[in-house]
CSV table of C-alpha atoms and ligand atoms in Angstrom, one decimal:
chain,number,residue,atom,x,y,z
A,1,UNK,CA,0.2,0.2,0.0
A,2,UNK,CA,1.5,3.9,-1.0
A,3,UNK,CA,0.1,6.3,0.9
A,4,UNK,CA,1.1,9.4,-0.4
A,5,UNK,CA,0.4,11.4,3.1
A,6,UNK,CA,0.9,11.6,7.0
A,7,UNK,CA,-0.9,13.5,9.4
A,8,UNK,CA,-0.6,14.1,13.1
A,9,UNK,CA,-2.6,15.5,15.0
A,10,UNK,CA,-1.3,17.4,18.3
A,11,UNK,CA,-3.8,17.3,20.5
A,12,UNK,CA,-3.0,20.7,22.5
A,13,UNK,CA,-4.4,24.4,23.3
A,14,UNK,CA,-4.0,27.0,25.4
A,15,UNK,CA,-7.5,27.8,25.3
A,16,UNK,CA,-10.3,26.0,23.8
A,17,UNK,CA,-11.6,28.7,21.0
A,18,UNK,CA,-16.0,28.9,21.4
A,19,UNK,CA,-16.6,27.6,18.0
A,20,UNK,CA,-14.4,24.9,17.8
A,21,UNK,CA,-15.6,21.0,18.1
A,22,UNK,CA,-11.9,19.6,17.2
A,23,UNK,CA,-10.1,17.1,19.0
A,24,UNK,CA,-8.9,18.9,21.2
A,25,UNK,CA,-8.0,19.1,25.3
A,26,UNK,CA,-7.1,22.9,27.6
A,27,UNK,CA,-4.5,22.2,30.5
A,28,UNK,CA,-3.1,18.8,29.2
A,29,UNK,CA,0.4,20.2,27.9
A,30,UNK,CA,2.2,17.6,30.6
A,31,UNK,CA,1.5,14.8,28.6
A,32,UNK,CA,3.5,16.2,25.6
A,33,UNK,CA,6.3,15.1,25.8
A,34,UNK,CA,4.8,11.2,26.4
A,35,UNK,CA,2.4,11.8,23.7
A,36,UNK,CA,5.3,12.6,20.8
A,37,UNK,CA,6.8,9.5,22.0
A,38,UNK,CA,3.8,7.7,21.2
A,39,UNK,CA,3.4,9.3,18.3
A,40,UNK,CA,7.0,7.5,17.4
A,41,UNK,CA,5.8,4.2,18.5
A,42,UNK,CA,2.8,4.7,16.5
A,43,UNK,CA,5.1,5.8,12.9
A,44,UNK,CA,7.4,3.0,14.4
A,45,UNK,CA,3.9,0.8,13.7
A,46,UNK,CA,2.4,1.5,10.7
A,47,UNK,CA,6.1,1.5,9.0
A,48,UNK,CA,4.7,-1.3,6.4
A,49,UNK,CA,1.5,1.1,5.5
A,50,UNK,CA,3.9,2.7,2.6
A,51,UNK,CA,6.6,4.4,1.6
A,52,UNK,CA,7.3,7.9,-1.4
A,53,UNK,CA,5.0,10.6,1.0
A,54,UNK,CA,4.9,13.5,-1.1
A,55,UNK,CA,3.7,15.4,2.6
A,56,UNK,CA,3.5,15.5,5.9
A,57,UNK,CA,1.4,18.0,8.0
A,58,UNK,CA,1.4,18.8,11.8
A,59,UNK,CA,-1.9,19.3,12.7
A,60,UNK,CA,-4.1,20.8,15.8
A,61,UNK,CA,-4.8,21.4,18.0
A,62,UNK,CA,-2.0,23.7,18.6
A,63,UNK,CA,1.2,22.1,17.4
A,64,UNK,CA,3.4,25.4,17.6
A,65,UNK,CA,3.5,24.2,21.2
A,66,UNK,CA,5.7,21.8,20.6
A,67,UNK,CA,9.1,21.9,21.3
A,68,UNK,CA,10.8,22.2,17.9
A,69,UNK,CA,13.2,19.4,18.9
A,70,UNK,CA,10.5,17.7,19.1
A,71,UNK,CA,8.6,18.8,16.0
A,72,UNK,CA,12.5,17.3,14.3
A,73,UNK,CA,12.0,14.7,15.9
A,74,UNK,CA,8.8,13.1,14.7
A,75,UNK,CA,10.1,15.0,10.5
A,76,UNK,CA,13.7,12.5,11.4
A,77,UNK,CA,11.5,9.2,12.1
A,78,UNK,CA,8.8,10.1,8.7
A,79,UNK,CA,12.1,10.3,6.8
A,80,UNK,CA,13.7,7.5,8.4
A,81,UNK,CA,10.5,5.9,8.1
A,82,UNK,CA,9.1,6.4,5.5
A,83,UNK,CA,11.1,7.5,3.9
A,84,UNK,CA,9.8,11.5,3.7
A,85,UNK,CA,11.6,12.5,0.3
A,86,UNK,CA,14.2,16.6,0.9
A,87,UNK,CA,12.1,18.2,-0.9
A,88,UNK,CA,7.7,17.6,0.3
A,89,UNK,CA,5.7,20.0,2.1
A,90,UNK,CA,6.3,19.7,6.1
A,91,UNK,CA,3.7,21.9,6.8
A,92,UNK,CA,3.0,22.8,10.8
A,93,UNK,CA,-0.5,25.3,12.0
A,94,UNK,CA,0.4,28.0,14.0
A,95,UNK,CA,-1.2,29.8,16.9
A,96,UNK,CA,0.0,33.7,16.6
A,97,UNK,CA,-0.3,33.7,20.4
A,98,UNK,CA,2.4,29.9,20.5
A,99,UNK,CA,5.0,31.5,18.4
A,100,UNK,CA,8.1,33.2,18.4
A,101,UNK,CA,11.2,34.3,16.3
A,102,UNK,CA,13.3,31.7,17.5
A,103,UNK,CA,10.8,28.9,17.2
A,104,UNK,CA,10.7,29.3,13.5
A,105,UNK,CA,14.2,29.4,13.1
A,106,UNK,CA,14.3,26.3,14.7
A,107,UNK,CA,10.9,25.4,13.4
A,108,UNK,CA,13.0,25.6,9.8
A,109,UNK,CA,16.4,23.8,10.5
A,110,UNK,CA,14.0,20.8,11.7
A,111,UNK,CA,12.6,20.5,8.1
A,112,UNK,CA,9.7,22.9,8.6
A,113,UNK,CA,8.6,24.4,4.9
A,114,UNK,CA,5.1,25.3,5.6
A,115,UNK,CA,3.4,27.5,8.3
A,116,UNK,CA,-0.2,27.4,7.9
A,117,UNK,CA,-1.3,30.5,10.4
A,118,UNK,CA,-4.6,31.0,12.3
A,119,UNK,CA,-5.3,34.5,12.4
A,120,UNK,CA,-9.6,34.4,11.8
A,121,UNK,CA,-10.1,38.4,11.7
A,122,UNK,CA,-8.3,42.1,11.9
A,123,UNK,CA,-11.0,43.3,15.5
A,124,UNK,CA,-10.0,42.4,18.2
A,125,UNK,CA,-13.7,42.4,19.2
A,126,UNK,CA,-13.8,39.3,17.2
A,127,UNK,CA,-10.6,37.7,17.9
A,128,UNK,CA,-12.1,38.5,21.6
A,129,UNK,CA,-15.6,36.6,21.1
A,130,UNK,CA,-14.1,34.0,18.9
A,131,UNK,CA,-12.2,32.5,22.1
A,132,UNK,CA,-9.0,33.1,20.4
A,133,UNK,CA,-5.5,33.1,23.0
A,134,UNK,CA,-4.2,36.4,20.6
A,135,UNK,CA,-4.5,40.1,19.5
A,136,UNK,CA,-4.7,41.5,16.3
A,137,UNK,CA,-0.8,42.4,16.9
A,138,UNK,CA,0.4,39.2,17.9
A,139,UNK,CA,-0.3,37.9,14.5
A,140,UNK,CA,1.3,40.1,12.4
A,141,UNK,CA,4.0,39.6,14.6
A,142,UNK,CA,3.7,36.4,14.4
A,143,UNK,CA,3.8,36.5,10.4
A,144,UNK,CA,7.3,38.6,10.3
A,145,UNK,CA,8.8,36.2,12.7
A,146,UNK,CA,8.0,33.8,9.9
A,147,UNK,CA,9.1,35.7,7.1
A,148,UNK,CA,11.9,36.9,9.7
A,149,UNK,CA,12.9,32.8,9.7
A,150,UNK,CA,12.8,32.9,6.2
A,151,UNK,CA,9.6,31.2,5.4
A,152,UNK,CA,8.8,31.7,2.0
A,153,UNK,CA,5.9,29.6,1.9
A,154,UNK,CA,2.9,30.6,4.5
A,155,UNK,CA,-0.8,30.5,5.2
A,156,UNK,CA,-3.5,31.7,6.4
A,157,UNK,CA,-6.4,31.1,7.9
A,158,UNK,CA,-9.4,33.7,8.2
A,159,UNK,CA,-13.7,33.2,9.2
A,160,UNK,CA,-16.7,34.8,7.7
A,161,UNK,CA,-20.2,34.9,8.9
A,162,UNK,CA,-18.7,36.1,12.6
A,163,UNK,CA,-21.4,37.1,15.7
A,164,UNK,CA,-22.0,40.9,14.7
A,165,UNK,CA,-19.5,40.7,11.9
A,166,UNK,CA,-20.5,43.2,9.0
A,167,UNK,CA,-19.5,43.6,5.6
A,168,UNK,CA,-17.4,46.0,6.5
A,169,UNK,CA,-15.0,44.4,8.9
A,170,UNK,CA,-14.9,41.4,7.0
A,171,UNK,CA,-13.1,43.7,3.6
A,172,UNK,CA,-11.2,44.7,6.1
A,173,UNK,CA,-10.7,41.0,7.5
A,174,UNK,CA,-9.4,40.5,3.7
A,175,UNK,CA,-8.0,43.7,3.4
A,176,UNK,CA,-4.7,43.6,6.3
A,177,UNK,CA,-4.6,39.8,5.5
A,178,UNK,CA,-3.5,40.4,2.0
A,179,UNK,CA,-1.8,43.2,3.6
A,180,UNK,CA,1.5,40.2,4.5
A,181,UNK,CA,1.3,38.7,0.8
A,182,UNK,CA,0.5,35.5,2.0
A,183,UNK,CA,1.2,32.2,-0.9
A,184,UNK,CA,-2.1,30.8,0.1
A,185,UNK,CA,-5.4,32.0,2.1
A,186,UNK,CA,-7.8,29.8,3.5
A,187,UNK,CA,-11.4,31.1,4.2
A,188,UNK,CA,-14.2,29.7,6.1
A,189,UNK,CA,-18.3,30.8,7.1
A,190,UNK,CA,-18.6,29.6,10.4
A,191,UNK,CA,-19.7,26.4,11.2
A,192,UNK,CA,-22.0,26.2,14.4
A,193,UNK,CA,-21.1,22.8,16.2
A,194,UNK,CA,-22.5,21.1,18.5
A,195,UNK,CA,-20.9,20.8,21.8
A,196,UNK,CA,-19.1,24.8,21.8
A,197,UNK,CA,-20.6,27.3,24.2
A,198,UNK,CA,-21.1,29.4,20.2
A,199,UNK,CA,-23.9,26.4,19.8
A,200,UNK,CA,-25.1,27.1,23.0
A,201,UNK,CA,-25.4,30.6,23.2
A,202,UNK,CA,-27.0,29.9,19.2
A,203,UNK,CA,-29.9,27.7,20.8
A,204,UNK,CA,-30.6,30.2,23.1
A,205,UNK,CA,-30.7,33.0,20.7
A,206,UNK,CA,-28.3,34.8,22.7
A,207,UNK,CA,-25.5,34.4,19.0
A,208,UNK,CA,-26.0,37.7,16.1
A,209,UNK,CA,-24.8,36.2,13.0
A,210,UNK,CA,-25.3,37.8,9.8
A,211,UNK,CA,-28.2,36.2,7.9
A,212,UNK,CA,-27.3,33.9,4.9
A,213,UNK,CA,-27.4,36.6,2.2
A,214,UNK,CA,-24.5,38.6,4.3
A,215,UNK,CA,-22.7,35.5,4.5
A,216,UNK,CA,-23.3,34.4,1.3
A,217,UNK,CA,-22.3,38.4,-0.4
A,218,UNK,CA,-19.2,37.8,1.7
A,219,UNK,CA,-18.3,34.8,0.3
A,220,UNK,CA,-17.8,36.0,-2.9
A,221,UNK,CA,-16.3,39.3,-1.8
A,222,UNK,CA,-13.2,37.1,-0.4
A,223,UNK,CA,-13.3,35.1,-4.0
A,224,UNK,CA,-13.7,39.1,-6.0
A,225,UNK,CA,-10.5,40.0,-4.0
A,226,UNK,CA,-8.4,37.0,-3.7
A,227,UNK,CA,-8.7,37.4,-7.8
A,228,UNK,CA,-7.7,40.9,-7.7
A,229,UNK,CA,-4.7,39.9,-5.3
A,230,UNK,CA,-3.2,37.1,-7.7
A,231,UNK,CA,-4.7,34.7,-5.4
A,232,UNK,CA,-6.0,31.7,-7.4
A,233,UNK,CA,-8.9,29.5,-5.9
A,234,UNK,CA,-8.7,26.1,-6.2
A,235,UNK,CA,-10.7,24.3,-3.8
A,236,UNK,CA,-14.2,26.0,-1.8
A,237,UNK,CA,-12.2,27.7,0.8
A,238,UNK,CA,-8.7,27.7,-0.7
A,239,UNK,CA,-6.9,30.9,-3.0
A,240,UNK,CA,-3.0,30.1,-3.6
A,241,UNK,CA,-0.7,31.9,-5.6
A,242,UNK,CA,0.9,29.8,-8.6
A,243,UNK,CA,3.0,27.5,-7.5
A,244,UNK,CA,1.3,27.6,-3.3
A,245,UNK,CA,-1.3,25.0,-3.6
A,246,UNK,CA,-1.5,23.0,-0.2
A,247,UNK,CA,0.0,19.4,-1.1
A,248,UNK,CA,-1.3,17.5,1.5
A,249,UNK,CA,-4.9,19.2,1.3
A,250,UNK,CA,-4.8,18.0,-2.1
A,251,UNK,CA,-4.4,13.9,-0.8
A,252,UNK,CA,-7.3,15.0,0.8
A,253,UNK,CA,-9.9,15.9,-2.2
A,254,UNK,CA,-8.1,13.5,-4.5
A,255,UNK,CA,-9.5,10.9,-2.4
A,256,UNK,CA,-5.3,9.5,-2.3
A,257,UNK,CA,-5.2,7.2,0.6
A,258,UNK,CA,-3.7,9.3,3.4
A,259,UNK,CA,-2.8,8.1,6.9
A,260,UNK,CA,-3.0,10.4,10.5
A,261,UNK,CA,-1.7,9.3,13.2
A,262,UNK,CA,-2.0,10.7,16.7
A,263,UNK,CA,-5.2,11.0,19.1
A,264,UNK,CA,-8.8,11.2,16.7
A,265,UNK,CA,-6.8,11.3,13.8
A,266,UNK,CA,-8.6,9.7,10.3
A,267,UNK,CA,-6.8,7.3,7.8
A,268,UNK,CA,-8.2,6.5,4.6
A,269,UNK,CA,-6.4,3.3,3.0
A,270,UNK,CA,-7.1,0.7,0.8
A,271,UNK,CA,-10.9,2.2,1.2
A,272,UNK,CA,-11.3,1.2,5.1
A,273,UNK,CA,-11.2,4.9,6.8
A,274,UNK,CA,-10.3,4.8,10.7
A,275,UNK,CA,-9.8,6.8,13.4
A,276,UNK,CA,-7.1,6.4,16.1
A,277,UNK,CA,-9.3,6.7,19.6
A,278,UNK,CA,-9.7,10.0,20.4
A,279,UNK,CA,-8.7,10.4,23.7
A,280,UNK,CA,-4.9,11.2,24.3
A,281,UNK,CA,-3.9,9.2,27.5
A,282,UNK,CA,-5.8,6.0,25.8
A,283,UNK,CA,-3.7,7.1,23.2
A,284,UNK,CA,-0.7,7.1,24.7
A,285,UNK,CA,-1.1,4.4,26.8
A,286,UNK,CA,-2.4,2.0,23.5
A,287,UNK,CA,0.6,3.7,21.2
A,288,UNK,CA,3.5,2.9,23.7
A,289,UNK,CA,2.2,-0.5,24.5
A,290,UNK,CA,2.9,-1.3,20.6
A,291,UNK,CA,-0.9,-0.9,19.2
A,292,UNK,CA,-2.4,2.8,18.4
A,293,UNK,CA,-6.3,1.7,19.7
A,294,UNK,CA,-8.8,3.0,17.1
A,295,UNK,CA,-12.5,4.0,17.8
A,296,UNK,CA,-13.9,4.0,14.6
A,297,UNK,CA,-13.7,2.1,11.0
A,298,UNK,CA,-15.7,1.7,8.0
A,299,UNK,CA,-14.8,-0.1,4.7
A,300,UNK,CA,-16.1,2.0,2.3
A,301,UNK,CA,-18.6,-0.3,0.0
A,302,UNK,CA,-17.7,0.9,-3.7
A,303,UNK,CA,-20.9,2.9,-4.2
A,304,UNK,CA,-20.4,4.6,-1.0
A,305,UNK,CA,-16.6,5.7,-2.0
A,306,UNK,CA,-17.5,6.7,-5.3
A,307,UNK,CA,-20.3,9.0,-4.1
A,308,UNK,CA,-17.5,10.3,-1.3
A,309,UNK,CA,-15.0,11.0,-4.4
A,310,UNK,CA,-17.3,12.8,-6.2
A,311,UNK,CA,-18.4,15.1,-3.4
A,312,UNK,CA,-14.6,15.5,-2.5
A,313,UNK,CA,-13.3,16.3,-6.2
A,314,UNK,CA,-15.8,18.5,-6.4
A,315,UNK,CA,-15.0,21.2,-4.2
A,316,UNK,CA,-12.1,21.4,-6.1
A,317,UNK,CA,-12.7,24.7,-8.5
A,318,UNK,CA,-11.4,22.2,-11.5
A,319,UNK,CA,-12.9,19.9,-11.1
A,320,UNK,CA,-12.9,16.2,-11.5
A,321,UNK,CA,-11.7,15.3,-15.2
A,322,UNK,CA,-14.3,11.9,-16.0
A,323,UNK,CA,-11.7,9.9,-18.0
A,324,UNK,CA,-9.5,9.8,-14.9
A,325,UNK,CA,-12.3,9.4,-12.9
A,326,UNK,CA,-13.0,5.9,-14.8
A,327,UNK,CA,-9.8,4.7,-14.9
A,328,UNK,CA,-9.7,5.1,-10.6
A,329,UNK,CA,-13.1,4.3,-9.7
A,330,UNK,CA,-13.3,2.0,-13.5
A,331,UNK,CA,-17.2,3.1,-13.4
A,332,UNK,CA,-18.6,5.8,-15.6
A,333,UNK,CA,-19.3,9.1,-13.7
A,334,UNK,CA,-22.6,8.9,-15.7
A,335,UNK,CA,-23.3,5.6,-14.4
A,336,UNK,CA,-23.8,6.4,-10.9
A,337,UNK,CA,-24.4,11.0,-11.4
A,338,UNK,CA,-26.8,11.4,-13.8
A,339,UNK,CA,-30.2,12.0,-12.4
A,340,UNK,CA,-28.3,14.9,-10.2
A,341,UNK,CA,-25.7,16.4,-12.8
A,342,UNK,CA,-28.9,17.1,-15.3
A,343,UNK,CA,-30.5,18.3,-12.3
A,344,UNK,CA,-27.9,20.5,-10.8
A,345,UNK,CA,-26.6,21.4,-14.6
A,346,UNK,CA,-30.2,22.8,-15.4
A,347,UNK,CA,-29.9,24.3,-12.0
A,348,UNK,CA,-26.7,26.2,-12.5
A,349,UNK,CA,-25.3,25.0,-10.2
A,350,UNK,CA,-22.7,22.2,-11.7
A,351,UNK,CA,-21.5,22.5,-15.8
A,352,UNK,CA,-19.5,19.8,-17.8
A,353,UNK,CA,-17.3,20.9,-20.4
A,354,UNK,CA,-14.2,19.6,-21.9
A,355,UNK,CA,-14.0,16.1,-20.5
A,356,UNK,CA,-14.9,17.7,-16.9
A,357,UNK,CA,-17.5,18.1,-14.0
A,358,UNK,CA,-17.7,20.5,-12.4
A,359,UNK,CA,-19.3,23.1,-9.5
A,360,UNK,CA,-20.1,26.6,-11.6
A,361,UNK,CA,-19.0,30.3,-9.3
A,362,UNK,CA,-23.0,29.9,-8.0
A,363,UNK,CA,-22.2,26.1,-6.8
A,364,UNK,CA,-19.2,26.8,-5.1
A,365,UNK,CA,-21.6,29.1,-3.3
A,366,UNK,CA,-24.5,26.3,-2.9
A,367,UNK,CA,-21.9,23.3,-3.0
A,368,UNK,CA,-23.6,21.1,0.2
A,369,UNK,CA,-26.9,21.7,-1.8
A,370,UNK,CA,-25.2,19.2,-4.3
A,371,UNK,CA,-23.1,17.5,-2.8
A,372,UNK,CA,-26.6,16.0,-0.5
A,373,UNK,CA,-27.6,15.0,-4.0
A,374,UNK,CA,-24.2,12.7,-4.4
A,375,UNK,CA,-24.4,11.2,-1.1
B,401,SAM,C1,-8.0,22.7,11.3
B,401,SAM,S1,-8.3,24.3,12.1
B,401,SAM,C2,-6.7,24.6,13.5
B,401,SAM,C3,-6.5,25.4,12.8
B,401,SAM,C4,-5.9,26.1,14.3
B,401,SAM,N1,-6.0,25.2,15.1
B,401,SAM,C5,-6.1,27.4,15.4
B,401,SAM,O1,-7.3,27.6,15.1
B,401,SAM,O2,-5.5,28.6,15.3
B,401,SAM,C6,-8.3,25.0,10.6
B,401,SAM,C7,-9.0,26.8,10.4
B,401,SAM,O3,-10.9,26.0,10.5
B,401,SAM,C8,-11.1,26.7,10.7
B,401,SAM,N2,-12.0,26.6,11.5
B,401,SAM,C9,-12.0,26.3,12.7
B,401,SAM,N3,-13.6,26.0,13.5
B,401,SAM,C10,-14.3,26.7,12.6
B,401,SAM,C11,-16.3,26.5,12.4
B,401,SAM,N4,-16.3,25.5,13.5
B,401,SAM,N5,-16.9,27.1,11.7
B,401,SAM,C12,-16.0,27.3,10.7
B,401,SAM,N6,-14.5,27.5,10.7
B,401,SAM,C13,-13.7,26.9,11.1
B,401,SAM,C14,-10.9,28.3,11.3
B,401,SAM,O4,-10.2,29.5,10.4
B,401,SAM,C15,-8.9,27.5,11.8
B,401,SAM,O5,-8.0,28.0,11.4
B,402,SF4,S1,-6.9,26.5,18.6
B,402,SF4,FE1,-7.9,26.1,16.4
B,402,SF4,S2,-7.9,23.7,17.5
B,402,SF4,FE2,-7.0,24.8,19.3
B,402,SF4,S3,-9.5,25.7,19.6
B,402,SF4,FE3,-8.9,27.3,19.1
B,402,SF4,S4,-10.1,27.0,16.9
B,402,SF4,FE4,-9.8,24.6,18.1
């Protein structure tokens, strides 16, 4: 088997943001050293899954809470056990409240060559209402430190549709972000996730969110500004300068085999999708004992796998090459999806041209509607 991407999940945060439902925990930082040992053990136990990685991704949680020496150890193990090439993309998610120039210099020396920052907004009030640990000035300082350390491939995340956010503020966040001249930007409409503080507030009518029309305009404004600044959209939420697309995330959208290690990390290997146990403590104990515990596992039947691959592929602005689809799935696109393709093409959300099927710009805004029909 050949996995192309390795994801390492770091499930620790200094404080939990109010909108976040990722598998992450505050107050457990003392576990980090044994967690890193567990990741190494898990990598060693998984070494048979393949060589020839294209990318390594440290995601979270807050990977920037790791010591650079711990990141260096994990990269070294990936090189040793999975033959991670020297020129592979190695990304680390960084939270602006947790970083310094010296740390970035050490991370770069360790082999990290791409940083992804969670900036989210350019207004103090929004950072506070999201529960972020940093202010606007710290975001800018983190960016300057990354550049100072020589990082020339940096991404930043923004969010729109925030409580009390108006269109002028969103425009301000976009212009502020573009002012850093990033190679890559991701922006996401706020989703209210069950189990979060935002969900509680929403349920009790205390979260004044912009209405759907305003949110759709915010999304369109973002797309327009990115294009004007030379960042081409290549996925619903992702924009990059030429040659700067996220190699790792593209593996997911192309439905390639990827291995996820760490608490709650998902893998997709040989048609089986499975998740490591979510509890960091249980993960540490089981991985150090020789076999990281799994919590969920599912073998997708071929039709299910095609439906999921269709939704993932259509997230990309270039859509899906139908000849390639036939080769990879052994099935004709229209055998499964003739009806939804006809319907959504008629509604102006999908288009088929030059042997490809893709979402239109209207379809990008209403992508979930199309995906529901494909699943
Ligand atoms: C994998 S997350 C982790 C990033 C990192 N932990 C941080 O917050 O700085 C990547 C991005 O997803 C976005 N995100 C997380 N939760 C979200 C939610 N409930 N709704 C919309 N976007 C969300 C944020 O922009 C975040 O930076
Ligand atoms: S820093 Fe990122 S992972 Fe951590 S709580 Fe906030 S959004 Fe979630």
